[in-house]
Amino acid sequence: MAGNSFGQLFRLTTWGESHGPGVGCTVDGCPAGLELELADIQHELDRRRVGQSVVSSTRQEADQVQILSGLFEGRTTGSPLAMLVLNSDAHSAHYAATKDLYRPGHADYTWDIKYGFRDWRGGGRSSARETVGRVAGGAIAKKLLATFGVQIIGYTLALGDLRAQVFEEAEIERNIMRCPDSVVAAQMIERVAAARQAKDSLGGIVELRARGVPPGLGEPVFDKLQADLGKAMFSIPAIKGVEIGEGFGVALLHGSENNDSFVRHPDGQIGTVTNRHGGILGGISTGEEIVLRLAAKPTPSIAQPQQTVDHAGNPATIEVHGRHDPTVLPRLVPVAEAMLALVLADHLLRQRAARVTFPQP
Amino acid sequence: MAGNSFGQLFRLTTWGESHGPGVGCTVDGCPAGLELELADIQHELDRRRVGQSVVSSTRQEADQVQILSGLFEGRTTGSPLAMLVLNSDAHSAHYAATKDLYRPGHADYTWDIKYGFRDWRGGGRSSARETVGRVAGGAIAKKLLATFGVQIIGYTLALGDLRAQVFEEAEIERNIMRCPDSVVAAQMIERVAAARQAKDSLGGIVELRARGVPPGLGEPVFDKLQADLGKAMFSIPAIKGVEIGEGFGVALLHGSENNDSFVRHPDGQIGTVTNRHGGILGGISTGEEIVLRLAAKPTPSIAQPQQTVDHAGNPATIEVHGRHDPTVLPRLVPVAEAMLALVLADHLLRQRAARVTFPQP
Amino acid sequence: MAGNSFGQLFRLTTWGESHGPGVGCTVDGCPAGLELELADIQHELDRRRVGQSVVSSTRQEADQVQILSGLFEGRTTGSPLAMLVLNSDAHSAHYAATKDLYRPGHADYTWDIKYGFRDWRGGGRSSARETVGRVAGGAIAKKLLATFGVQIIGYTLALGDLRAQVFEEAEIERNIMRCPDSVVAAQMIERVAAARQAKDSLGGIVELRARGVPPGLGEPVFDKLQADLGKAMFSIPAIKGVEIGEGFGVALLHGSENNDSFVRHPDGQIGTVTNRHGGILGGISTGEEIVLRLAAKPTPSIAQPQQTVDHAGNPATIEVHGRHDPTVLPRLVPVAEAMLALVLADHLLRQRAARVTFPQP
Amino acid sequence: MAGNSFGQLFRLTTWGESHGPGVGCTVDGCPAGLELELADIQHELDRRRVGQSVVSSTRQEADQVQILSGLFEGRTTGSPLAMLVLNSDAHSAHYAATKDLYRPGHADYTWDIKYGFRDWRGGGRSSARETVGRVAGGAIAKKLLATFGVQIIGYTLALGDLRAQVFEEAEIERNIMRCPDSVVAAQMIERVAAARQAKDSLGGIVELRARGVPPGLGEPVFDKLQADLGKAMFSIPAIKGVEIGEGFGVALLHGSENNDSFVRHPDGQIGTVTNRHGGILGGISTGEEIVLRLAAKPTPSIAQPQQTVDHAGNPATIEVHGRHDPTVLPRLVPVAEAMLALVLADHLLRQRAARVTFPQP
């Protein structure tokens, strides 16, 4: 398969480059009859949009989405939903000057070696602008999940060594870092401003939670729920690490410390007393909250001089100008939520196909 | 797709349960003409086999593999290679007593809720015995990769808080922990013995390296090389975290610290001075060494009493007997290597399809 | 994808060569809880088996199937079902003498040019023996379909210019031609005997019917039900034409003659008065009987001398000995039924995933 | 998988409804570096366009295509090519009056039963307008194939009982029936005019040829070349039969008549003296011309009164107005060519991946 589609039954295909006519996507496999409005999608795109604050790029894009198919009288028809966002504020001139130099930490070299040449304007297809299509598709997945009672949230857990100490859910969308700890959020904003000043950038950690996920999702042995989540998260630009539940912390634990005891919850459902497993056991959701963390590298585009080579391998110095976020974290949150939603929507449909009630002996 | 296949062009399908007649796999898409011997596969299965040492389960399985198709006069034919390993040392009685109880940290509950019932004998399909098929398939992938100059190694990097301090490659297969630091290996072995004594188990970290990977492998945007690697690794039982290159360490770095400068290597190839990126940029291999780390949880099967519930949700105490490894690490190494090999073989073939030389303008 | 798997959610992978250790398959995606016995599969394999009569090859194979996984206490577990049939009566010597010559009408040349060499023993993977795996997998699909009330039948409609004039369903399995017209069946048997005498072979037409198929199966626009059926049927060795409902007859009709009027059937279901459409409209099943016809070429293996070339392109004369059916029709019937069952089982599961009942406005 | 994508490595996804904002597609997997102009695609869309002549619908659509991504400086980049055609001449009022009635021969009933409701405007997604995306995608496939020397042609072979008696290739695009026999073409045009007068429609047969196809394409056993072609052709609206080479004619032949003798051609290539096999043996291309025929049913939309039922199953009479072709044949030709091109492009890439030259023993 060509690599621009994701999911089996709920399937997203994205297309578009940073400085081409537009970016967009097609969602195929969304069940018919789902109520959907343009605003559902626009809301998520607005959350992802650049130019929102001091911590983000100053590129201004309205990012108005159009739905071109698959919707009739306010409901999905079962046919593919095509969505389009025109590009409007592309300044390719920033990129022309250095188009023969390989920006450190970027995909310039690897795309050249893979494809023989590349659309160098704004990073072309390797630009994070590609994630517009993910967020648009994820918005539909979220809408579908909501009808099954599944809710998804994401937030900035850490920026450098600053880490949220408290979790106030209502705080997340109130600060521009999307950090659930208002005090730490303020420190993060200062830290980002300092990095921008220093022509530098910062890495961090995003955390995701999915609540109300029915038990039984995930298809052993290769399409375990955590496997498809791992793929989804590692497909997002800048992600270098993914963990579930206790994550790398399990390396330090004994089995007697790490195992979560099973219990019957007050509502009669079986679950666990603790949730070190992060909502997935044996590749299948347990019904407990799904918890994931993603490590995002510092934005590779920095304005200070860096050593590199040109297309021919000759040494060169590059300063990457353009309008770049000193940290991707706040804008990463809606993208990561979208990928989580896409995986869960897909597995929800897969489980519907798999679970047949036969007469029992 | 049902979840027991992995890969697009080089495709593995596994089957089999812990205490059924056998386990096995089919590899479809291996190019015709590859020289292959039974010993190539048996060698890898022997590395995975249980009963090898004090750090592993005492289950004794010869694990003799048979190749049932796809090989003719010592070479692959391009047709599917079916492989079979009969099960010989299955003691289901260990499991019958507790078959109605949900073992903490295991897939018993989730398989029941997903499928309605389960083959409880030895964990059935959720047993790590399923990985026999992965290792057999991975052995063929390794053989294919070797003809392209790609070499894969894996080892135990850490057990609990014990971490290899030196990297002596030749040491890895000399100690039963597969640790590249002989001094730390000895400490690890003591630690495992103590855990077994205490009816407990230990987590740790495996590291993988792939050398000689040609630049250009990986299919943006969703089938980026790290995305398929992430899926591959998270599909392995017990894995709770995966990182590439600097991994979670990037959260603490500035862009100026994390970016790897490009350089022309002495052999004329473009590469990077440092390798914090771990061999992949923009989803595509750079030609530098690919470096991955996996966090494995402590074996959930422990002989001390644990709280749980039965099928009906009634509280119960369980002691998990049977023959279990106090740590999965040494046996995880060949499994993780196999998954790495499967991903690289698949992407090698995908890149062959993608890269056409057209006349240039 | 490598080409030895079929289906999306109910997925068959086959493997094996004519004169290798055995042939077999894996079925992945069969829902858990389906009651299944070895006899269900053996029954279909026995229908396909050679050496049954004067119209078939004299090769003797017991074709005893083993189920190696995915079954527990008489029910499917949701894990892959691996099945194995050992080869027992392979006479490779018949083939050694002519292994460098390209048999007309066979795959010898194309496999050589595709793969660089081939397993020439008994046709290797291109042998019709490969269909054992299809029939085994199709038997499980039939069992699944039966629980939903779907019934599948196939029969020989025509051999050369002999065509069944009446349709007596009970007659089909009573004569060795599997023809629903006992009078014509007798004529066919004579015709086959004469062809064998003349060292020649005969083509014909198989017809398939599926009853009780629920309306709504099929996934426009590319995975229309007839599209997946077309693929399934054309994947069977010897098939050169496939038609649905009126088939090629529609070329001669006016719209006013070809359109089937809709009507409410006595049971309250909407359907059509006539069934020229063959049970599928717009790519989706209507609930009317699905009717397909397949044109099978005469067996290319004939004992009379034929002109050909050898591997190097030198002219040669070949007489194909071995044990070959003068017509494939009777043994084609269970194979075609199996493929029909596989498509319907797959689409049944796909439709389960697709059809969600949302609150209506 | 949702059903709106086709192909494995060269992969088309289409979207759009007859009376929605537009129709379009995404092509993923086209190799980078292919020279491509808008005119390449527009040319094929113009061939498919309605309103061209007395034999077609009078709907007027400019069908101007836009390429939104994947193209840079006149060459494909290896990233997905998104294409869009806006709808401009949609008269939904024609359809509103009969939106509760099921048009005979149409997908109204089956889409309602599958999806619960439907976009009834102009047939919605089930309209032949959907084929715009196929033709746009197929144009790129044709361009790719041309660089490998593969040429595709299609034409009307028969309309009702009128059948081309001579094959003058240059004639095909000169008459509005796309018939290679100018005399018969004139008769066909009269026949269509008469059918339109009689408020009726006509079926027929399209023939396709692919020349210069390299031997070796096709992936046994399920993705045989004829299997993927069968699927492609049966996915086109109105197709009820598909045959390859001699097709249904093989049912009447003996093996000694049907087998094509192998020969070394003057250019040194091995091929066959005759081409009854139609360019494919054992599922793999032989290098001989690939020949296919498709039976297309008469357009179901006819203006004379027909019996049917409404949504509730009540009897009703319907007269289908709107602007419909009395025969789909001339416009079917470019659609069928597109599907043929898509299959061949996909298999060309698949074969590139499969064929590795290893050192020989």
Coordinates of C-alpha atoms in Angstrom, one line a residue, chain B residues 22-303:
Chain B
G22 CA 1.4 -26.7 17.1
V23 CA 2.3 -23.2 16.1
G24 CA 3.4 -21.9 12.8
C25 CA 3.3 -19.2 10.1
T26 CA 3.2 -18.4 6.4
V27 CA 5.6 -15.9 4.8
D28 CA 4.1 -14.5 1.6
G29 CA 6.0 -12.2 -0.7
C30 CA 9.6 -13.3 -0.2
P31 CA 11.2 -12.9 -3.6
A32 CA 12.1 -16.0 -5.5
G33 CA 15.7 -17.2 -5.6
L34 CA 16.8 -16.5 -2.0
E35 CA 19.0 -19.3 -0.8
L36 CA 17.5 -20.6 2.4
E37 CA 18.2 -23.6 4.6
L38 CA 16.2 -25.1 7.4
A39 CA 19.1 -24.3 9.7
D40 CA 18.7 -20.6 9.1
I41 CA 15.3 -20.7 10.7
Q42 CA 16.2 -23.3 13.4
H43 CA 19.1 -21.2 14.6
E44 CA 16.8 -18.3 15.4
L45 CA 14.2 -20.6 17.0
D46 CA 16.9 -22.1 19.2
R47 CA 17.8 -18.6 20.4
R48 CA 14.2 -18.0 21.4
R49 CA 13.6 -21.4 22.9
V50 CA 12.7 -21.8 26.6
G51 CA 14.4 -24.1 29.0
Q52 CA 17.8 -22.7 28.2
S53 CA 18.9 -21.4 31.6
V54 CA 18.1 -20.3 35.1
V55 CA 16.6 -17.1 33.8
S56 CA 14.0 -18.8 31.7
S57 CA 11.0 -21.1 32.0
T58 CA 11.8 -24.7 32.5
R59 CA 9.4 -25.8 29.7
Q60 CA 11.2 -28.1 27.3
E61 CA 10.4 -27.8 23.7
A62 CA 12.6 -29.1 20.9
D63 CA 10.9 -26.5 18.6
Q64 CA 11.9 -28.3 15.5
V65 CA 10.7 -26.4 12.5
Q66 CA 9.5 -27.9 9.3
I67 CA 9.2 -26.0 6.0
L68 CA 6.1 -27.2 4.1
S69 CA 6.2 -25.1 1.0
G70 CA 7.9 -22.4 -1.0
L71 CA 11.3 -23.9 -1.2
F72 CA 12.8 -25.8 -4.1
E73 CA 16.4 -27.0 -4.5
G74 CA 17.5 -24.7 -1.7
R75 CA 16.0 -21.5 -2.9
T76 CA 12.7 -19.7 -2.3
T77 CA 10.3 -20.0 -5.2
G78 CA 8.3 -16.8 -4.7
S79 CA 5.4 -18.9 -3.4
P80 CA 4.4 -18.8 0.3
L81 CA 6.7 -20.4 2.8
A82 CA 4.6 -22.4 5.3
M83 CA 6.4 -23.4 8.5
L84 CA 5.3 -25.6 11.3
V85 CA 6.5 -26.4 14.9
L86 CA 4.7 -29.0 16.7
N87 CA 3.9 -28.5 20.4
S88 CA 5.4 -31.3 22.5
D89 CA 5.7 -30.3 26.2
A90 CA 2.3 -28.8 27.1
H91 CA 1.1 -29.3 30.6
S92 CA -2.5 -28.0 30.6
A93 CA -3.2 -29.3 34.1
H94 CA -1.3 -26.4 35.5
Y95 CA -4.0 -24.1 34.0
A96 CA -7.1 -26.1 34.6
A97 CA -7.3 -25.3 38.3
T98 CA -7.5 -21.5 37.7
K99 CA -9.2 -21.4 34.4
D100 CA -12.1 -19.4 35.8
L101 CA -9.9 -16.8 37.5
Y102 CA -8.5 -13.8 35.7
R103 CA -4.7 -13.7 36.1
P104 CA -3.6 -10.1 36.8
G105 CA -1.6 -8.6 34.0
H106 CA -2.7 -11.3 31.6
A107 CA -5.2 -11.3 28.7
D108 CA -7.7 -13.7 30.3
Y109 CA -10.3 -11.1 31.0
T110 CA -9.9 -9.2 27.7
W111 CA -10.1 -12.3 25.6
D112 CA -13.2 -13.5 27.4
I113 CA -14.9 -10.2 26.9
K114 CA -13.8 -9.9 23.2
Y115 CA -14.4 -13.5 22.0
G116 CA -17.0 -14.7 24.6
F117 CA -14.7 -17.5 25.8
R118 CA -11.1 -18.6 25.4
D119 CA -8.7 -21.5 25.1
W120 CA -7.4 -21.2 28.6
R121 CA -4.7 -23.9 28.2
G122 CA -1.4 -22.2 28.7
G123 CA -2.8 -18.8 27.7
G124 CA -4.0 -20.2 24.3
R125 CA -3.3 -17.7 21.5
S126 CA -2.3 -15.0 24.0
S127 CA 0.7 -17.0 25.1
A128 CA 4.2 -15.9 24.2
R129 CA 4.5 -19.2 22.4
E130 CA 2.8 -17.4 19.5
T131 CA 6.1 -15.6 18.9
V132 CA 7.6 -18.8 17.5
G133 CA 5.9 -17.9 14.2
R134 CA 7.4 -14.4 14.3
V135 CA 10.9 -15.7 14.9
A136 CA 10.6 -18.2 12.0
G137 CA 9.3 -15.5 9.7
G138 CA 11.9 -13.1 10.9
A139 CA 14.6 -15.5 10.1
I140 CA 13.7 -15.4 6.5
A141 CA 13.5 -11.6 6.6
K142 CA 17.0 -11.5 8.1
K143 CA 18.3 -13.8 5.3
L144 CA 16.8 -11.5 2.7
L145 CA 18.2 -8.4 4.4
A146 CA 21.7 -9.9 4.7
T147 CA 21.8 -10.2 0.9
F148 CA 21.4 -6.4 0.9
G149 CA 24.0 -5.9 3.5
V150 CA 21.6 -5.2 6.4
Q151 CA 22.6 -6.6 9.8
I152 CA 20.4 -6.7 12.9
I153 CA 21.4 -7.1 16.5
G154 CA 19.5 -6.9 19.8
Y155 CA 20.4 -7.2 23.4
T156 CA 19.3 -6.6 27.0
L157 CA 20.2 -3.0 27.9
A158 CA 18.7 -2.9 31.3
L159 CA 17.0 -5.1 33.9
G160 CA 15.4 -3.1 36.6
D161 CA 17.9 -0.4 37.6
L162 CA 20.8 -2.5 36.3
R163 CA 22.0 -1.0 33.0
A164 CA 24.8 -2.1 30.6
Q165 CA 27.7 0.4 31.0
V166 CA 29.8 -0.9 28.2
F167 CA 28.9 -2.3 24.8
E168 CA 30.9 -5.4 23.8
E169 CA 29.0 -6.8 20.9
A170 CA 30.8 -10.2 21.1
E171 CA 29.6 -10.6 24.7
I172 CA 25.9 -10.5 23.8
E173 CA 25.4 -14.1 22.9
R174 CA 27.9 -15.3 25.5
N175 CA 25.8 -14.7 28.6
I176 CA 22.3 -15.9 29.2
M177 CA 21.0 -12.4 29.7
R178 CA 22.2 -11.3 26.2
C179 CA 23.7 -8.3 27.8
P180 CA 26.7 -6.6 26.1
D181 CA 28.3 -5.8 29.4
S182 CA 29.6 -9.0 31.0
V183 CA 29.9 -7.5 34.5
V184 CA 26.4 -6.2 34.5
A185 CA 25.2 -9.4 33.0
A186 CA 26.4 -11.3 36.0
Q187 CA 24.6 -8.9 38.3
M188 CA 21.5 -9.3 36.3
I189 CA 21.6 -13.1 36.6
E190 CA 21.8 -12.8 40.3
R191 CA 18.9 -10.4 40.3
V192 CA 16.8 -12.8 38.3
A193 CA 17.6 -15.7 40.6
A194 CA 16.6 -13.6 43.6
A195 CA 13.3 -12.6 41.9
R196 CA 12.5 -16.3 41.2
Q197 CA 13.2 -17.1 44.8
A198 CA 10.9 -14.3 45.9
K199 CA 8.2 -15.7 43.5
D200 CA 8.4 -12.4 41.6
S201 CA 9.6 -11.1 38.2
L202 CA 11.4 -8.2 36.7
G203 CA 11.0 -5.7 33.8
G204 CA 13.7 -4.2 31.7
I205 CA 14.8 -2.7 28.4
V206 CA 15.9 -4.3 25.1
E207 CA 17.9 -2.3 22.6
L208 CA 17.9 -3.0 18.8
R209 CA 20.3 -1.8 16.1
A210 CA 20.1 -2.2 12.4
R211 CA 23.2 -1.5 10.4
G212 CA 23.6 -1.1 6.7
V213 CA 20.0 0.0 6.1
P214 CA 20.0 1.8 2.8
P215 CA 18.7 5.4 3.0
G216 CA 15.2 5.9 1.5
L217 CA 13.2 3.2 3.3
G218 CA 9.8 4.3 4.8
E219 CA 6.6 5.5 3.2
P220 CA 5.3 8.9 4.5
V221 CA 3.0 9.9 5.9
F222 CA 1.4 7.0 7.8
D223 CA 3.8 4.2 6.9
K224 CA 6.8 6.1 8.1
L225 CA 9.6 3.7 9.0
Q226 CA 9.3 4.5 12.7
A227 CA 5.5 4.1 12.5
D228 CA 5.7 0.6 11.2
L229 CA 8.5 -0.2 13.7
G230 CA 6.4 1.2 16.5
K231 CA 3.5 -1.0 15.5
A232 CA 5.8 -4.0 15.2
M233 CA 7.3 -3.5 18.6
F234 CA 4.1 -2.7 20.4
S235 CA 2.6 -5.9 18.9
I236 CA 5.1 -8.0 21.0
P237 CA 3.7 -9.2 24.3
A238 CA 4.9 -7.3 27.3
I239 CA 6.0 -4.1 25.5
K240 CA 4.8 -0.9 27.2
G241 CA 7.1 1.6 25.6
V242 CA 9.1 2.2 22.4
E243 CA 11.6 4.9 21.6
I244 CA 13.8 5.7 18.6
G245 CA 17.2 7.4 18.8
E246 CA 17.2 9.8 21.7
G247 CA 13.6 8.7 22.5
F248 CA 12.0 10.3 25.5
G249 CA 15.3 12.1 26.1
V250 CA 14.3 14.6 23.4
A251 CA 11.8 16.1 25.7
L252 CA 14.7 17.6 27.7
L253 CA 16.7 18.9 24.8
H254 CA 16.8 22.2 22.9
G255 CA 16.7 22.0 19.1
S256 CA 20.3 23.2 19.0
E257 CA 21.3 20.2 21.1
N258 CA 19.1 17.6 19.4
N259 CA 19.6 18.4 15.7
D260 CA 22.3 16.2 14.0
S261 CA 24.5 18.1 11.6
F262 CA 24.7 16.7 8.1
V263 CA 28.1 15.7 6.8
R264 CA 29.7 13.9 3.8
H265 CA 31.1 10.6 5.2
P266 CA 34.5 9.4 4.0
D267 CA 32.8 6.9 1.7
G268 CA 31.1 9.8 -0.1
Q269 CA 27.6 9.2 1.3
I270 CA 25.8 12.0 3.1
G271 CA 25.0 11.2 6.7
T272 CA 25.1 12.9 10.1
V273 CA 27.9 13.6 12.6
T274 CA 25.8 12.4 15.5
N275 CA 22.9 10.0 15.5
R276 CA 20.4 11.3 18.0
H277 CA 17.7 10.9 15.3
G278 CA 18.3 7.1 15.4
G279 CA 18.6 6.5 11.7
I280 CA 15.2 7.9 10.6
L281 CA 14.2 11.4 9.6
G282 CA 10.8 12.4 8.2
G283 CA 9.8 8.8 8.3
I284 CA 12.6 7.6 6.0
S285 CA 15.9 5.9 6.8
T286 CA 19.0 8.1 6.6
G287 CA 21.5 5.4 6.2
E288 CA 22.7 5.9 9.8
E289 CA 22.3 3.1 12.3
I290 CA 18.7 2.5 13.3
V291 CA 18.4 2.4 17.1
L292 CA 15.3 1.4 19.1
R293 CA 14.6 0.7 22.7
L294 CA 11.7 -1.3 24.1
A295 CA 10.4 -1.4 27.6
A296 CA 9.2 -4.8 28.7
K297 CA 7.0 -5.2 31.7
P298 CA 7.9 -7.8 34.4
T299 CA 6.3 -11.2 33.6
P300 CA 2.8 -11.1 35.0
S301 CA 2.9 -14.8 36.0
I302 CA 4.1 -14.8 39.5
A303 CA 3.7 -17.6 42.1

